[in-house]
PDB file of C-alpha atoms in Angstrom:
ATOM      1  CA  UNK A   1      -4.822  15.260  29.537  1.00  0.00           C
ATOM      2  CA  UNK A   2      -7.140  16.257  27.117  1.00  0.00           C
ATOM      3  CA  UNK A   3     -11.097  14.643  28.422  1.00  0.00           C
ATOM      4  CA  UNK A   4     -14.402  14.247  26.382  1.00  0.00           C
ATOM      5  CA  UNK A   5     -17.714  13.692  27.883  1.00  0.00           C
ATOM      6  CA  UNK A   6     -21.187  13.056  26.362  1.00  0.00           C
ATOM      7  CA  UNK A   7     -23.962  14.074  28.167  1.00  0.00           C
ATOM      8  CA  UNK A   8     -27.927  13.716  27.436  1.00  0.00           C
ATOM      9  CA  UNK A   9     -31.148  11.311  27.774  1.00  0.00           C
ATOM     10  CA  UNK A  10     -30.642   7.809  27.631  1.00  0.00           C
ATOM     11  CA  UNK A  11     -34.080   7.018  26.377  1.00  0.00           C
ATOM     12  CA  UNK A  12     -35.379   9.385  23.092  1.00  0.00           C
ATOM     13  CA  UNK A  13     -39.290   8.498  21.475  1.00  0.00           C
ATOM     14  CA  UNK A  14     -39.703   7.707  18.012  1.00  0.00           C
ATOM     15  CA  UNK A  15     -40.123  10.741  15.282  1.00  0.00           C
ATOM     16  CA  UNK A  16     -38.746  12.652  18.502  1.00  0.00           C
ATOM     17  CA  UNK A  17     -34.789  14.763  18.477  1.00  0.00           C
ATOM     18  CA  UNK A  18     -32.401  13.127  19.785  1.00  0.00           C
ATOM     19  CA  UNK A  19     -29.663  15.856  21.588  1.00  0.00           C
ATOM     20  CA  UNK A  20     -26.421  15.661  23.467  1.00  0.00           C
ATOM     21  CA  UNK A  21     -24.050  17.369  24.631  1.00  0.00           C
ATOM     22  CA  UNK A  22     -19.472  16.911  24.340  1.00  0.00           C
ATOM     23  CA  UNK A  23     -18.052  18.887  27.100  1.00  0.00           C
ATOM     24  CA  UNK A  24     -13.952  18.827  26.767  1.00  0.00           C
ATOM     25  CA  UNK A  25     -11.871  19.357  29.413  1.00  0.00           C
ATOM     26  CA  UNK A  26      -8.153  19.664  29.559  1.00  0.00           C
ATOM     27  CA  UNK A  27      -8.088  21.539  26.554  1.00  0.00           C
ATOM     28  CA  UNK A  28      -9.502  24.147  24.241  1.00  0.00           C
ATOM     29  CA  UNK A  29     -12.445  23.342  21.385  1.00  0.00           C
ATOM     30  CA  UNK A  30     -10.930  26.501  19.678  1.00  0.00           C
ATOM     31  CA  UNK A  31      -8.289  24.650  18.247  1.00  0.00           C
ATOM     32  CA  UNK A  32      -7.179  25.683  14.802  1.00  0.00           C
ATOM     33  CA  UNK A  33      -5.780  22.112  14.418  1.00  0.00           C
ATOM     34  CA  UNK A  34      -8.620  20.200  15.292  1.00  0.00           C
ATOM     35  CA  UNK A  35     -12.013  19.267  14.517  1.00  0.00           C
ATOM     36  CA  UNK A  36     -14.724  17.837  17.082  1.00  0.00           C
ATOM     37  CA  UNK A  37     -17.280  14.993  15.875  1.00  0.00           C
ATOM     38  CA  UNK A  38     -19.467  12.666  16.879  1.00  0.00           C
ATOM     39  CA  UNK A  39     -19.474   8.457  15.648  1.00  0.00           C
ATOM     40  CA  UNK A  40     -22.184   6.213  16.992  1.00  0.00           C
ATOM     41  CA  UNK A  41     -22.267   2.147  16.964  1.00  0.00           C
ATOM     42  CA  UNK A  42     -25.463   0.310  17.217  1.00  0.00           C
ATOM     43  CA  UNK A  43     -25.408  -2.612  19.548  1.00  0.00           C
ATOM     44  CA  UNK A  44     -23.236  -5.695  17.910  1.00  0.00           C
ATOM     45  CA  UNK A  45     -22.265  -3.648  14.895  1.00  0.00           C
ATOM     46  CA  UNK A  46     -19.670  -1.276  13.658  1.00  0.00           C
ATOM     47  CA  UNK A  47     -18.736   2.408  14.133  1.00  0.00           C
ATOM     48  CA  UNK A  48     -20.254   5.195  11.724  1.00  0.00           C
ATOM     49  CA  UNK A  49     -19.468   8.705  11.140  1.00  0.00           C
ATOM     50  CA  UNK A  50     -22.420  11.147  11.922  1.00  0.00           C
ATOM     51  CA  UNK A  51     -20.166  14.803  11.197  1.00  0.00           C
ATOM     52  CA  UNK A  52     -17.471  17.026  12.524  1.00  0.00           C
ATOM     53  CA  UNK A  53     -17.951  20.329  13.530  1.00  0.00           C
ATOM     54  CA  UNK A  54     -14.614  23.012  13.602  1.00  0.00           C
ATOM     55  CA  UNK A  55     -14.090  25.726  15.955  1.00  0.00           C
ATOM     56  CA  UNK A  56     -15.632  28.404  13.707  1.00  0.00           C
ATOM     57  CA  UNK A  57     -18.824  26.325  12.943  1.00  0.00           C
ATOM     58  CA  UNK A  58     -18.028  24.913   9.828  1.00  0.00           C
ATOM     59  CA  UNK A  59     -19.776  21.521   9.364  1.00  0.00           C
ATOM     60  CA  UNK A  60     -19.626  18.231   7.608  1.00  0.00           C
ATOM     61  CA  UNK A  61     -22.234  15.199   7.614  1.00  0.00           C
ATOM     62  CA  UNK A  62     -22.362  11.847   6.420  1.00  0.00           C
ATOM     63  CA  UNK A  63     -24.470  12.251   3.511  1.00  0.00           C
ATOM     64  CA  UNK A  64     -26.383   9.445   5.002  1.00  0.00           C
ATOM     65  CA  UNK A  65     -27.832  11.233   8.006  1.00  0.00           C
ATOM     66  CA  UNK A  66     -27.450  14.689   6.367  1.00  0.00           C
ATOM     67  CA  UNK A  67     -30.914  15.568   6.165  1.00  0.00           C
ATOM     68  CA  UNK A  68     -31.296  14.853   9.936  1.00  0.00           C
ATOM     69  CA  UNK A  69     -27.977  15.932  11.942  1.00  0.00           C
ATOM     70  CA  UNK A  70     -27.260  19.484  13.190  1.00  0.00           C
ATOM     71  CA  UNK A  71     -24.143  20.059  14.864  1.00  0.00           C
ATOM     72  CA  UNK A  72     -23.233  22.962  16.841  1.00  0.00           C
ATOM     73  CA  UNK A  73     -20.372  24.603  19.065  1.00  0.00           C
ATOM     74  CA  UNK A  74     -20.389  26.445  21.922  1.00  0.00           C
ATOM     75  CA  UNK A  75     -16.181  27.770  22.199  1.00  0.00           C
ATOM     76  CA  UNK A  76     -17.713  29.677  25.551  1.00  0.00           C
ATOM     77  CA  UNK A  77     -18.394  26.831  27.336  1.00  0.00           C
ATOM     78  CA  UNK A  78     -16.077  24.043  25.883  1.00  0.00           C
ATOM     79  CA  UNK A  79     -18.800  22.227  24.489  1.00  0.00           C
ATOM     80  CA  UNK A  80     -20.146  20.973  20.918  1.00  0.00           C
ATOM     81  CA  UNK A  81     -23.215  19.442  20.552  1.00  0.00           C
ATOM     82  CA  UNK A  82     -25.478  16.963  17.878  1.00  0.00           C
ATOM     83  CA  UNK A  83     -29.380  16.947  17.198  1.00  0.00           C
ATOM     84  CA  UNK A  84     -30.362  13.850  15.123  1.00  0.00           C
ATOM     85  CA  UNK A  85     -34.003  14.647  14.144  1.00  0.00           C
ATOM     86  CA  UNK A  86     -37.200  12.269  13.253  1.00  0.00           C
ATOM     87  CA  UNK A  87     -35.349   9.064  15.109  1.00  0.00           C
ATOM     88  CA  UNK A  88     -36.702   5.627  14.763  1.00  0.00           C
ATOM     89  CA  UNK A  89     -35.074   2.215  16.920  1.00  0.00           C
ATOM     90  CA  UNK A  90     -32.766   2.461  14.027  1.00  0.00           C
ATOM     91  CA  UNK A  91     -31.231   4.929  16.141  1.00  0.00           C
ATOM     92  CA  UNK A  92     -30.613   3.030  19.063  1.00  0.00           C
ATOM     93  CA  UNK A  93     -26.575   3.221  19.308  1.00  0.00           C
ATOM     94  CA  UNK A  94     -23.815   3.864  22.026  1.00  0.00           C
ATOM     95  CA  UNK A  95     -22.831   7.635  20.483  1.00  0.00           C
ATOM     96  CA  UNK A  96     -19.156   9.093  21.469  1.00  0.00           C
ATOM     97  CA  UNK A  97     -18.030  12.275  20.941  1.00  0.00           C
ATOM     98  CA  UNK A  98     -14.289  12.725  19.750  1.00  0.00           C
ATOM     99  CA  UNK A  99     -11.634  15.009  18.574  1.00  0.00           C
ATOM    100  CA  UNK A 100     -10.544  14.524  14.940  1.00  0.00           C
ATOM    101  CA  UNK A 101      -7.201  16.105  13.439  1.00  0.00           C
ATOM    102  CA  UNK A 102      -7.492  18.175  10.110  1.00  0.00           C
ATOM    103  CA  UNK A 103      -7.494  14.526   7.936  1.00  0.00           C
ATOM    104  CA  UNK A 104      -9.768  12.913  10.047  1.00  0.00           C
ATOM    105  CA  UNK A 105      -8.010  10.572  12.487  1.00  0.00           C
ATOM    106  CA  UNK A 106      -9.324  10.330  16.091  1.00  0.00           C
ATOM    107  CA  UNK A 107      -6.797  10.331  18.674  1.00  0.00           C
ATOM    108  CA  UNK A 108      -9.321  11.212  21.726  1.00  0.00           C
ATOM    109  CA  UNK A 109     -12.596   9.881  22.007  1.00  0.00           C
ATOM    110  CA  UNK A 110     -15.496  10.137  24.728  1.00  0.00           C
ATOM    111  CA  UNK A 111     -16.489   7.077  26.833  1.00  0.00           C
ATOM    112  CA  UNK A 112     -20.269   6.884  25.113  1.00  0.00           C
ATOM    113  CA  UNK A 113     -23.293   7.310  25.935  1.00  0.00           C
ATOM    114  CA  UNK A 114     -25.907   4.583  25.008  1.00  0.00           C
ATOM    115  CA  UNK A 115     -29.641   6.264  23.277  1.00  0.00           C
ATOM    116  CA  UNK A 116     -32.398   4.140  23.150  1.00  0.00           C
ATOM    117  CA  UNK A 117     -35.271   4.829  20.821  1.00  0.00           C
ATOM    118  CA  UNK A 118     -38.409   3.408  22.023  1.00  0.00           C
ATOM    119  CA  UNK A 119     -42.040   4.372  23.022  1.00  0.00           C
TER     120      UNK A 119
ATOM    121  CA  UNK B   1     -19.926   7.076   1.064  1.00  0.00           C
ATOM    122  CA  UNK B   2     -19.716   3.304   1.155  1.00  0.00           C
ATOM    123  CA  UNK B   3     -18.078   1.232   4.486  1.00  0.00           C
ATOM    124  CA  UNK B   4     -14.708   0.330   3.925  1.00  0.00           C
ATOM    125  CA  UNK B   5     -14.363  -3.621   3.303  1.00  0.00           C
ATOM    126  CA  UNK B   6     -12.875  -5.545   6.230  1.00  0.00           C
ATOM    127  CA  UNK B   7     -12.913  -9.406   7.015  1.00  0.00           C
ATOM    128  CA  UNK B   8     -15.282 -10.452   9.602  1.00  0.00           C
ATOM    129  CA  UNK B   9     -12.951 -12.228  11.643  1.00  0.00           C
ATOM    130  CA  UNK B  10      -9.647 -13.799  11.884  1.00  0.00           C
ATOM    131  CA  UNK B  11      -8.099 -15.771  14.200  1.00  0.00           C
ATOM    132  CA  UNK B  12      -4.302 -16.740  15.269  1.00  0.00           C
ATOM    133  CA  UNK B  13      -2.309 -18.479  18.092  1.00  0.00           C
ATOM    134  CA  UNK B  14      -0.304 -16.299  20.879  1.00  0.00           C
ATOM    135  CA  UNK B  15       3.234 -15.820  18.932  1.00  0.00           C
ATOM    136  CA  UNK B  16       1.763 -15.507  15.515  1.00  0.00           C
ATOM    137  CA  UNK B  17       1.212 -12.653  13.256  1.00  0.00           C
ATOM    138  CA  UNK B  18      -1.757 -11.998  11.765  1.00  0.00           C
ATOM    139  CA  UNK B  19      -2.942  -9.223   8.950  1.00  0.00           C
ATOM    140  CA  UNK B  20      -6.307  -7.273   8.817  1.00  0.00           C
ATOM    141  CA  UNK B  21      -7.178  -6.002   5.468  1.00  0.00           C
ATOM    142  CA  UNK B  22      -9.107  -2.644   4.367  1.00  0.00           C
ATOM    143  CA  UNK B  23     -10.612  -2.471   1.136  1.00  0.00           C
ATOM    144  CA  UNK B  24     -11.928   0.727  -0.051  1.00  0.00           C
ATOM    145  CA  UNK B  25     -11.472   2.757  -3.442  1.00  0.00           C
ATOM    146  CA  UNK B  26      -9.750   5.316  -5.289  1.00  0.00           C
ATOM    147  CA  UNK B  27     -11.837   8.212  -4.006  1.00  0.00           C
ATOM    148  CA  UNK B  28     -10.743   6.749   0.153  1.00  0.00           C
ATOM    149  CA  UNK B  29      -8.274   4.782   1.167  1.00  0.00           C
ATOM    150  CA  UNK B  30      -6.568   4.652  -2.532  1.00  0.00           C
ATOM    151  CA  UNK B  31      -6.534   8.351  -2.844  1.00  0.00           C
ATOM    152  CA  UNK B  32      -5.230   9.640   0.861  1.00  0.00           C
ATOM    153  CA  UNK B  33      -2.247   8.378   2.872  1.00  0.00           C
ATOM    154  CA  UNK B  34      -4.879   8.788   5.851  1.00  0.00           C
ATOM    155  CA  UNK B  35      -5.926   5.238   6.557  1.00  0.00           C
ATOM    156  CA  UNK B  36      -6.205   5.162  10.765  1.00  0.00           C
ATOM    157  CA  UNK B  37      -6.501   1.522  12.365  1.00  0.00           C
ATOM    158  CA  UNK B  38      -8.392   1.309  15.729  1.00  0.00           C
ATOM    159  CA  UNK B  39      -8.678  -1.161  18.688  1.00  0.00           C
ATOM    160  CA  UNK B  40     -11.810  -1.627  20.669  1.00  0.00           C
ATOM    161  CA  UNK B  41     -12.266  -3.874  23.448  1.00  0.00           C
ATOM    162  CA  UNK B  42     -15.934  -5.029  24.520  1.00  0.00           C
ATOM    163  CA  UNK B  43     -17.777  -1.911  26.101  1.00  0.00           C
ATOM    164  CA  UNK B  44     -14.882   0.319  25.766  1.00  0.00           C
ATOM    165  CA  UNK B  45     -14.540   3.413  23.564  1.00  0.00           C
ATOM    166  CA  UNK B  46     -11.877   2.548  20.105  1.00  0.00           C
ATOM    167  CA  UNK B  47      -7.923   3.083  20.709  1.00  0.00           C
ATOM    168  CA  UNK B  48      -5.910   4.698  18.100  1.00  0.00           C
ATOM    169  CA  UNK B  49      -3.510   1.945  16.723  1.00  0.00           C
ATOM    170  CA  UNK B  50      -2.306   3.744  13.732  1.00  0.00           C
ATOM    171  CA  UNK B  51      -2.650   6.551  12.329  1.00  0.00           C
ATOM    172  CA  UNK B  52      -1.827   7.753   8.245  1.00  0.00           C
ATOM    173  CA  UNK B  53      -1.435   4.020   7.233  1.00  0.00           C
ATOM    174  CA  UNK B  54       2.135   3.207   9.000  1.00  0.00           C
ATOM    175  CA  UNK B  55       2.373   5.772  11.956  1.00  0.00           C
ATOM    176  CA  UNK B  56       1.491   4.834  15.547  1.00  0.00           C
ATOM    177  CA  UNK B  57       1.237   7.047  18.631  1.00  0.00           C
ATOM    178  CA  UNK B  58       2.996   7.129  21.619  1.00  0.00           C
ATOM    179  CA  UNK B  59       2.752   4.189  23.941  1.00  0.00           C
ATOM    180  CA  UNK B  60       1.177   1.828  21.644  1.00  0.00           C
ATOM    181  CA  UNK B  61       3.483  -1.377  20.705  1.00  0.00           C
ATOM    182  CA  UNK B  62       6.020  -1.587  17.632  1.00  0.00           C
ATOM    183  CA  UNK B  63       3.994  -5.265  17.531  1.00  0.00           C
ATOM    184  CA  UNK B  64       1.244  -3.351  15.571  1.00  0.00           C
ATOM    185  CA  UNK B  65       2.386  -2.378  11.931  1.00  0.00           C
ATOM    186  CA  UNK B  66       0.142  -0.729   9.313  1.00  0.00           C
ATOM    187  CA  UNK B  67       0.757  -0.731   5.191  1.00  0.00           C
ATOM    188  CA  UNK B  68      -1.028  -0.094   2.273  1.00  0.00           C
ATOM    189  CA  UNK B  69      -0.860  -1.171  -1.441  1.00  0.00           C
ATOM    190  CA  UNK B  70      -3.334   0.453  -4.207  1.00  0.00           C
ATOM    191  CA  UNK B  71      -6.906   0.701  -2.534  1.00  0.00           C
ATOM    192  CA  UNK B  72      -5.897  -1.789   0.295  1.00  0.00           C
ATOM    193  CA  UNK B  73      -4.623  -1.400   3.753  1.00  0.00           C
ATOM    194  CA  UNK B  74      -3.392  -3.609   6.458  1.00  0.00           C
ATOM    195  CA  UNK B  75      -2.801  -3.819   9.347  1.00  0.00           C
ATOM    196  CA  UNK B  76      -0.087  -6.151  11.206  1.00  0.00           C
ATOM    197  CA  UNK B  77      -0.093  -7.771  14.548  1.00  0.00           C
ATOM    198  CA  UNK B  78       3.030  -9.633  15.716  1.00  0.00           C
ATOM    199  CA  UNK B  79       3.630 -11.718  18.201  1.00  0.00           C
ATOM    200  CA  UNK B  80       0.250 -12.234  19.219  1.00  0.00           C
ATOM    201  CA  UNK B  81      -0.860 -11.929  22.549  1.00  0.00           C
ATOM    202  CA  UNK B  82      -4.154 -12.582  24.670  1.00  0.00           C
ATOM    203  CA  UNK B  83      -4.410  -8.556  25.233  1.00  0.00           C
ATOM    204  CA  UNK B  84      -4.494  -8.444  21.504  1.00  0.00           C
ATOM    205  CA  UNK B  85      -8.394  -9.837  21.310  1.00  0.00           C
ATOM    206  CA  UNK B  86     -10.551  -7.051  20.653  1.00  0.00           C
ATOM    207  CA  UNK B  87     -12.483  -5.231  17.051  1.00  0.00           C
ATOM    208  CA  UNK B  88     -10.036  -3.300  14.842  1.00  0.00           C
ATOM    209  CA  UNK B  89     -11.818  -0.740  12.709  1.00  0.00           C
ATOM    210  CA  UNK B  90      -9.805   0.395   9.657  1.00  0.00           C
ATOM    211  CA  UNK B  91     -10.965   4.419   8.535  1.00  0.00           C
ATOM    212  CA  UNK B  92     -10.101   6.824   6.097  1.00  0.00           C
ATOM    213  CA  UNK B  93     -10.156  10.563   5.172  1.00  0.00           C
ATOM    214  CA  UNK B  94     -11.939  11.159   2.090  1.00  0.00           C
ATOM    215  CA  UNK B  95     -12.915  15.098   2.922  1.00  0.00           C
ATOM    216  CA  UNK B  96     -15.179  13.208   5.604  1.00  0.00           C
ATOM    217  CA  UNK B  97     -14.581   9.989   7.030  1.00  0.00           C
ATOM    218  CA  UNK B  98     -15.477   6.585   6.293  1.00  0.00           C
ATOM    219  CA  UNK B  99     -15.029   3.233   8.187  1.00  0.00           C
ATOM    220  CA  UNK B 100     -14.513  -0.440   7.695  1.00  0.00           C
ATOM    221  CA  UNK B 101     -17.160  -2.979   8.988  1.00  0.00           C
ATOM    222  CA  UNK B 102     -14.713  -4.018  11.724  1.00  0.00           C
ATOM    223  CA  UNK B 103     -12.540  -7.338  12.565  1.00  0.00           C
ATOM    224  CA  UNK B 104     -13.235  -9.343  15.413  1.00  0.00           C
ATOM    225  CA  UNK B 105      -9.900 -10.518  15.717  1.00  0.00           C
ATOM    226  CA  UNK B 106      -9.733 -14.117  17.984  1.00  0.00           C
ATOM    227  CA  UNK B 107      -6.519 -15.065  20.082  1.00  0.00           C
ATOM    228  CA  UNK B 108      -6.711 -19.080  20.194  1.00  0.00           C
TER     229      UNK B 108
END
């Protein structure tokens, strides 16, 4: 049974980078029929895209966030991983990390990990 | 990319069916056959309901249907039931992805 798990700091400053960690288990990131992503959901609101990473290290972002998201993958150790950059309480969201087919429906996701922004 | 349009709530009695709509446009859900519904309980990670517009997955209930007509999906719950109370999230493929607002869908 495939597993994901976020891993990181729970607390980030403002203008600071946010970074965590997916590690999957129970299967392998190097998947040519899969890519890995990350969604977040502020507290009391909906879910939004931040990007997808595949195997090879091609990337896409929500042009939203674009500017500040890097996404990266590590096929030794299992793991992909996001830096959002110059974060303000805006921020402040329960992120998951998931696995995404090739037309971008999510059949496994991560149990979340809630960020705080704050001084 | 603009959020896909969903209702804020809706509400129905155990043994009803309701529908949750998805509004988005030609260049999302009008243009792909890759609408994806998902359930999410308080505090819980989102559940794959169904997946390009009318498919579920394994294990989830034939009680949860999912259509689409132009730039609109929907998704169908019948025979309501108390387990049933929980946010749906609507999303398509559009070469990224893009999500609804979410339905907070009440069991009465």
């Amino acid at each position: 049974q495939l597993q994901l798990q976020e891993s990181g700091p729970g607390l980030v400053k403002p203008s600071e980078t946010l970074s965590l960690t997916c590690t999957v288990s129970g299967g392998s990131i190097s998947s040519s029929s899969y890519y890995w992503g990350w969604i977040r959901q502020p507290p009391g609101k909906g879910l939004e895209w931040i990007g997808s990473i595949y195997y090879s290290g091609s990337t896409y972002y929500n042009p939203s966030l674009k500017s500040r998201v890097t996404i990266s993958v590590d096929t030794s150790k299992n793991q992909f991983s996001l830096k959002l950059s110059s974060v303000t309480a805006a921020d402040t969201a329960v992120y998951y990390c998931a696995r995404l087919d090739l037309v971008a429906t999510i059949d496994y996701w991560g149990q979340g990990t809630l960020v705080t922004v704050s001084s | 990319q603009s959020a896909l349009t969903q209702p804020a709530s809706v509400s129905g009695s155990p043994g009803q069916s309701i529908t949750i709509s998805c509004t988005g446009t030609s260049s999302d859900v009008g243009g792909y056959n890759y609408v994806s519904w998902y359930q999410q309980h308080p505090g819980k990670a989102p559940k794959l309901m169904i997946y390009d517009v009318s498919n579920r997955p394994s294990g989830v209930s034939n009680r949860f249907s999912g259509s689409k007509s132009g730039n609109t999906a929907s998704l169908t719950i019948s025979g309501l039931q108390a387990e049933d109370e929980a946010d749906y999230y609507c999303s398509s493929y559009t070469s990224s992805l893009v999500f609804g607002g979410g339905t907070k869908l009440t069991v009465l």
